[in-house]
Amino acid sequence: GDSVTQMEGPVTLSEEAFLTINCTYTATGYPSLFWYVQYPGEGLQLLLKATKADDKGSNKGFEATYRKETTSFHLEKGSVQVSDSAVYFCALLMDSSYKLIFGSGTRLLVRP
Amino acid sequence: NAGVTQTPKFQVLKTGQSMTLQCAQDMNHNSMYWYRQDPGMGLRLIYYSASEGTTDKGEVPNGYNVSRLNKREFSLRLESAAPSQTSVYFCASSESRAGVNSYEQYFGPGTRLTVT
């Protein structure tokens, strides 16, 4: 079935370091792809999305490009801040489906 | 707009007790969802309601029932709670149109449930 695989965390970085969180997917069709972020004690918020191959989603300095050839949607940020510490979830949504399929989440800890 | 609201925020139940988790959205969304979040497993869909008057099972529906009371409200009921249902429960909503799947889901703040 359709699934999402994320790199295991936690990922610990110093402030201003470069961030990559890997995400790959398995799907029978052409899904839309999402990154959600969960700050401590809160619900999930949409960070960015891409709906077709080669689309780049971006928001708050974060970027991810939908790569159909490698079935990937890696999250990147050039310079992380302490306030970026959170859990990041990659997710996919198939055409004609209402079911978001989530990866297991990657915890990011940014130290001053 | 409050977005998606959930009550209660925290709940402790004894095995066998029942309770209903409430969810409401004020964004006029057609679709609503219930997820559970367990450590290391991401979020898993329990039930969803594509539109008012319809509900469908998700990935982990056993032990739960839902009611789409109206367009705004979607409740989740545990008839006889079990320790395996200890989790954080999130409600979400989204716009939807036939054949369009790019609409984001908006999440509530969650209900942390412990069953002893």
Short mmCIF file of C-alpha atoms in Angstrom, two decimals:
data_model
loop_
_atom_site.label_atom_id
_atom_site.label_comp_id
_atom_site.label_asym_id
_atom_site.label_seq_id
_atom_site.Cartn_x
_atom_site.Cartn_y
_atom_site.Cartn_z
CA GLY A 1 0.00 0.00 0.00
CA ASP A 2 0.87 3.66 -0.07
CA SER A 3 3.40 4.71 2.56
CA VAL A 4 5.83 7.40 3.67
CA THR A 5 9.29 6.81 5.16
CA GLN A 6 11.16 9.50 7.06
CA MET A 7 14.63 9.56 8.54
CA GLU A 8 14.64 8.70 12.20
CA GLY A 9 15.46 11.38 14.69
CA PRO A 10 16.21 13.14 16.75
CA VAL A 11 18.21 15.48 14.57
CA THR A 12 20.31 17.84 16.67
CA LEU A 13 21.84 20.92 15.05
CA SER A 14 23.47 24.15 16.12
CA GLU A 15 21.76 27.42 15.28
CA GLU A 16 22.45 28.57 11.68
CA ALA A 17 23.31 25.03 10.51
CA PHE A 18 21.90 23.56 7.30
CA LEU A 19 18.97 21.18 7.70
CA THR A 20 17.91 18.23 5.60
CA ILE A 21 15.18 15.80 6.65
CA ASN A 22 14.76 12.95 4.20
CA CYS A 23 11.35 11.71 3.07
CA THR A 24 10.58 9.05 0.49
CA TYR A 25 7.23 7.68 -0.52
CA THR A 26 5.61 4.66 -2.12
CA ALA A 27 2.41 5.25 -4.05
CA THR A 28 0.52 3.60 -6.89
CA GLY A 29 -0.40 6.91 -8.50
CA TYR A 30 0.62 10.56 -8.32
CA PRO A 31 0.07 11.92 -4.83
CA SER A 32 0.20 15.40 -3.44
CA LEU A 33 2.98 15.75 -0.85
CA PHE A 34 3.05 17.74 2.36
CA TRP A 35 5.29 18.70 5.25
CA TYR A 36 3.58 19.38 8.55
CA VAL A 37 5.23 20.75 11.70
CA GLN A 38 4.19 20.11 15.30
CA TYR A 39 5.50 22.44 17.99
CA PRO A 40 5.51 21.14 21.58
CA GLY A 41 2.01 20.77 23.00
CA GLU A 42 0.29 21.84 19.79
CA GLY A 43 -1.51 20.32 16.82
CA LEU A 44 -0.02 19.96 13.36
CA GLN A 45 0.38 22.94 11.04
CA LEU A 46 0.93 22.75 7.32
CA LEU A 47 4.45 23.92 6.52
CA LEU A 48 4.49 23.47 2.74
CA LYS A 49 3.07 21.33 -0.04
CA ALA A 50 3.61 20.26 -3.66
CA THR A 51 0.94 18.81 -5.88
CA LYS A 52 2.87 17.54 -8.90
CA ALA A 53 6.31 16.40 -9.99
CA ASP A 54 9.07 19.06 -9.96
CA ASP A 55 6.93 21.45 -7.90
CA LYS A 56 8.82 23.17 -5.11
CA GLY A 57 6.97 24.05 -1.93
CA SER A 58 8.42 26.75 0.30
CA ASN A 59 7.52 28.58 3.49
CA LYS A 60 9.39 30.29 6.35
CA GLY A 61 12.77 29.49 4.76
CA PHE A 62 11.94 25.79 4.37
CA GLU A 63 11.86 24.16 0.93
CA ALA A 64 11.05 20.76 -0.54
CA THR A 65 10.97 19.61 -4.15
CA TYR A 66 8.68 16.83 -5.42
CA ARG A 67 11.04 14.36 -7.16
CA LYS A 68 9.08 11.71 -9.02
CA GLU A 69 12.19 9.89 -10.30
CA THR A 70 13.47 9.28 -6.76
CA THR A 71 10.02 9.31 -5.08
CA SER A 72 11.33 11.83 -2.59
CA PHE A 73 10.30 15.08 -0.93
CA HIS A 74 13.22 16.07 1.28
CA LEU A 75 12.84 19.08 3.57
CA GLU A 76 15.67 21.64 3.64
CA LYS A 77 16.47 24.91 5.35
CA GLY A 78 19.64 26.88 4.91
CA SER A 79 19.98 28.27 8.43
CA VAL A 80 17.93 26.85 11.30
CA GLN A 81 16.89 28.76 14.40
CA VAL A 82 16.16 27.60 17.93
CA SER A 83 12.48 28.34 17.22
CA ASP A 84 12.50 25.64 14.49
CA SER A 85 12.76 22.94 17.17
CA ALA A 86 9.70 20.75 16.57
CA VAL A 87 8.58 17.45 15.09
CA TYR A 88 8.30 17.39 11.30
CA PHE A 89 5.95 15.03 9.45
CA CYS A 90 6.01 14.16 5.78
CA ALA A 91 2.66 13.08 4.33
CA LEU A 92 1.01 12.11 1.06
CA LEU A 93 -2.55 12.34 -0.26
CA MET A 94 -3.68 10.32 -3.24
CA ASP A 95 -6.06 11.50 -5.94
CA SER A 96 -9.70 10.81 -5.06
CA SER A 97 -8.76 9.92 -1.50
CA TYR A 98 -9.37 11.79 1.71
CA LYS A 99 -6.75 9.90 3.65
CA LEU A 100 -3.52 11.68 4.51
CA ILE A 101 -0.78 9.09 5.03
CA PHE A 102 1.90 10.25 7.45
CA GLY A 103 5.47 9.28 8.07
CA SER A 104 6.51 8.58 11.64
CA GLY A 105 7.87 12.08 12.23
CA THR A 106 11.38 13.48 12.77
CA ARG A 107 12.19 15.47 15.88
CA LEU A 108 14.50 18.44 15.31
CA LEU A 109 16.37 20.05 18.19
CA VAL A 110 18.28 23.25 17.49
CA ARG A 111 20.80 24.36 20.11
CA PRO A 112 21.84 28.01 20.57
CA ASN B 1 -11.87 32.35 13.38
CA ALA B 2 -11.06 29.76 16.02
CA GLY B 3 -10.23 27.15 13.37
CA VAL B 4 -10.58 23.60 14.74
CA THR B 5 -11.41 23.27 18.43
CA GLN B 6 -11.39 20.12 20.54
CA THR B 7 -12.67 19.29 24.00
CA PRO B 8 -11.50 18.17 26.44
CA LYS B 9 -7.74 18.85 26.36
CA PHE B 10 -6.95 16.07 28.83
CA GLN B 11 -8.88 13.06 30.08
CA VAL B 12 -8.16 10.07 32.29
CA LEU B 13 -10.49 7.08 32.05
CA LYS B 14 -10.66 3.72 33.75
CA THR B 15 -10.83 0.59 31.59
CA GLY B 16 -14.40 0.02 30.46
CA GLN B 17 -15.58 3.60 30.85
CA SER B 18 -17.00 5.48 27.89
CA MET B 19 -16.52 9.03 26.69
CA THR B 20 -17.02 11.29 23.70
CA LEU B 21 -14.40 13.61 22.26
CA GLN B 22 -15.85 16.71 20.69
CA CYS B 23 -14.57 18.56 17.62
CA ALA B 24 -15.87 21.65 15.85
CA GLN B 25 -14.62 23.77 12.95
CA ASP B 26 -15.71 27.22 11.84
CA MET B 27 -14.13 27.24 8.37
CA ASN B 28 -17.19 25.82 6.56
CA HIS B 29 -15.16 22.77 5.53
CA ASN B 30 -16.90 19.75 4.07
CA SER B 31 -14.53 17.05 5.34
CA MET B 32 -13.52 16.17 8.88
CA TYR B 33 -11.17 13.57 10.34
CA TRP B 34 -10.12 11.87 13.55
CA TYR B 35 -6.51 10.72 14.02
CA ARG B 36 -4.58 9.18 16.85
CA GLN B 37 -0.90 9.88 17.47
CA ASP B 38 1.31 7.33 19.16
CA PRO B 39 5.07 7.58 19.74
CA GLY B 40 7.10 6.52 16.70
CA MET B 41 4.02 5.87 14.58
CA GLY B 42 3.04 9.25 13.21
CA LEU B 43 -0.68 9.89 12.90
CA ARG B 44 -3.14 7.20 11.95
CA LEU B 45 -6.62 7.86 10.62
CA ILE B 46 -9.44 6.46 12.76
CA TYR B 47 -12.54 7.70 10.92
CA TYR B 48 -13.36 10.44 8.50
CA SER B 49 -16.41 12.21 7.15
CA ALA B 50 -16.09 13.33 3.56
CA SER B 51 -19.24 15.43 3.81
CA GLU B 52 -22.13 16.05 6.14
CA GLY B 53 -24.15 12.86 6.51
CA THR B 54 -21.35 10.43 5.61
CA THR B 55 -18.71 8.67 7.67
CA ASP B 56 -16.10 6.06 6.73
CA LYS B 57 -13.54 3.92 8.49
CA GLY B 58 -9.89 4.80 8.36
CA GLU B 59 -6.87 2.72 9.20
CA VAL B 60 -7.63 1.95 12.88
CA PRO B 61 -11.41 2.16 13.52
CA ASN B 62 -11.83 -0.71 15.99
CA GLY B 63 -13.14 0.39 19.39
CA TYR B 64 -14.41 3.75 18.12
CA ASN B 65 -17.59 5.25 16.72
CA VAL B 66 -18.18 8.66 15.18
CA SER B 67 -21.05 11.03 14.56
CA ARG B 68 -21.11 13.88 12.07
CA LEU B 69 -23.64 15.96 13.97
CA ASN B 70 -23.78 18.76 11.38
CA LYS B 71 -21.35 20.45 9.04
CA ARG B 72 -19.39 21.98 11.93
CA GLU B 73 -19.18 19.13 14.41
CA PHE B 74 -17.67 15.65 14.34
CA SER B 75 -17.48 13.60 17.54
CA LEU B 76 -15.51 10.48 18.41
CA ARG B 77 -16.87 8.01 20.96
CA LEU B 78 -15.08 5.33 22.92
CA GLU B 79 -17.77 2.92 24.15
CA SER B 80 -15.56 0.82 26.41
CA ALA B 81 -12.10 2.31 26.83
CA ALA B 82 -9.02 0.07 26.84
CA PRO B 83 -5.41 0.87 27.81
CA SER B 84 -4.45 0.42 24.12
CA GLN B 85 -6.49 3.54 23.41
CA THR B 86 -4.15 5.71 25.46
CA SER B 87 -3.03 8.23 22.89
CA VAL B 88 -3.26 11.81 21.69
CA TYR B 89 -6.31 12.36 19.49
CA PHE B 90 -6.42 15.01 16.80
CA CYS B 91 -9.37 16.25 14.83
CA ALA B 92 -8.84 17.89 11.45
CA SER B 93 -10.90 19.43 8.69
CA SER B 94 -10.41 20.30 5.04
CA GLU B 95 -12.15 21.76 2.07
CA SER B 96 -12.91 19.19 -0.58
CA ARG B 97 -14.21 18.99 -4.09
CA ALA B 98 -14.63 15.95 -6.29
CA GLY B 99 -11.36 15.12 -8.02
CA VAL B 100 -9.32 17.72 -6.13
CA ASN B 101 -6.97 16.45 -3.49
CA SER B 102 -4.59 19.29 -2.85
CA TYR B 103 -6.48 20.89 -0.01
CA GLU B 104 -4.60 20.99 3.24
CA GLN B 105 -5.99 19.61 6.47
CA TYR B 106 -6.25 21.93 9.46
CA PHE B 107 -5.67 20.33 12.84
CA GLY B 108 -7.03 20.99 16.30
CA PRO B 109 -4.80 21.19 19.40
CA GLY B 110 -5.45 17.58 20.43
CA THR B 111 -6.89 15.63 23.36
CA ARG B 112 -4.48 13.67 25.51
CA LEU B 113 -6.29 10.54 26.74
CA THR B 114 -4.98 8.10 29.31
CA VAL B 115 -6.80 4.84 30.03
CA THR B 116 -5.75 3.07 33.23
#
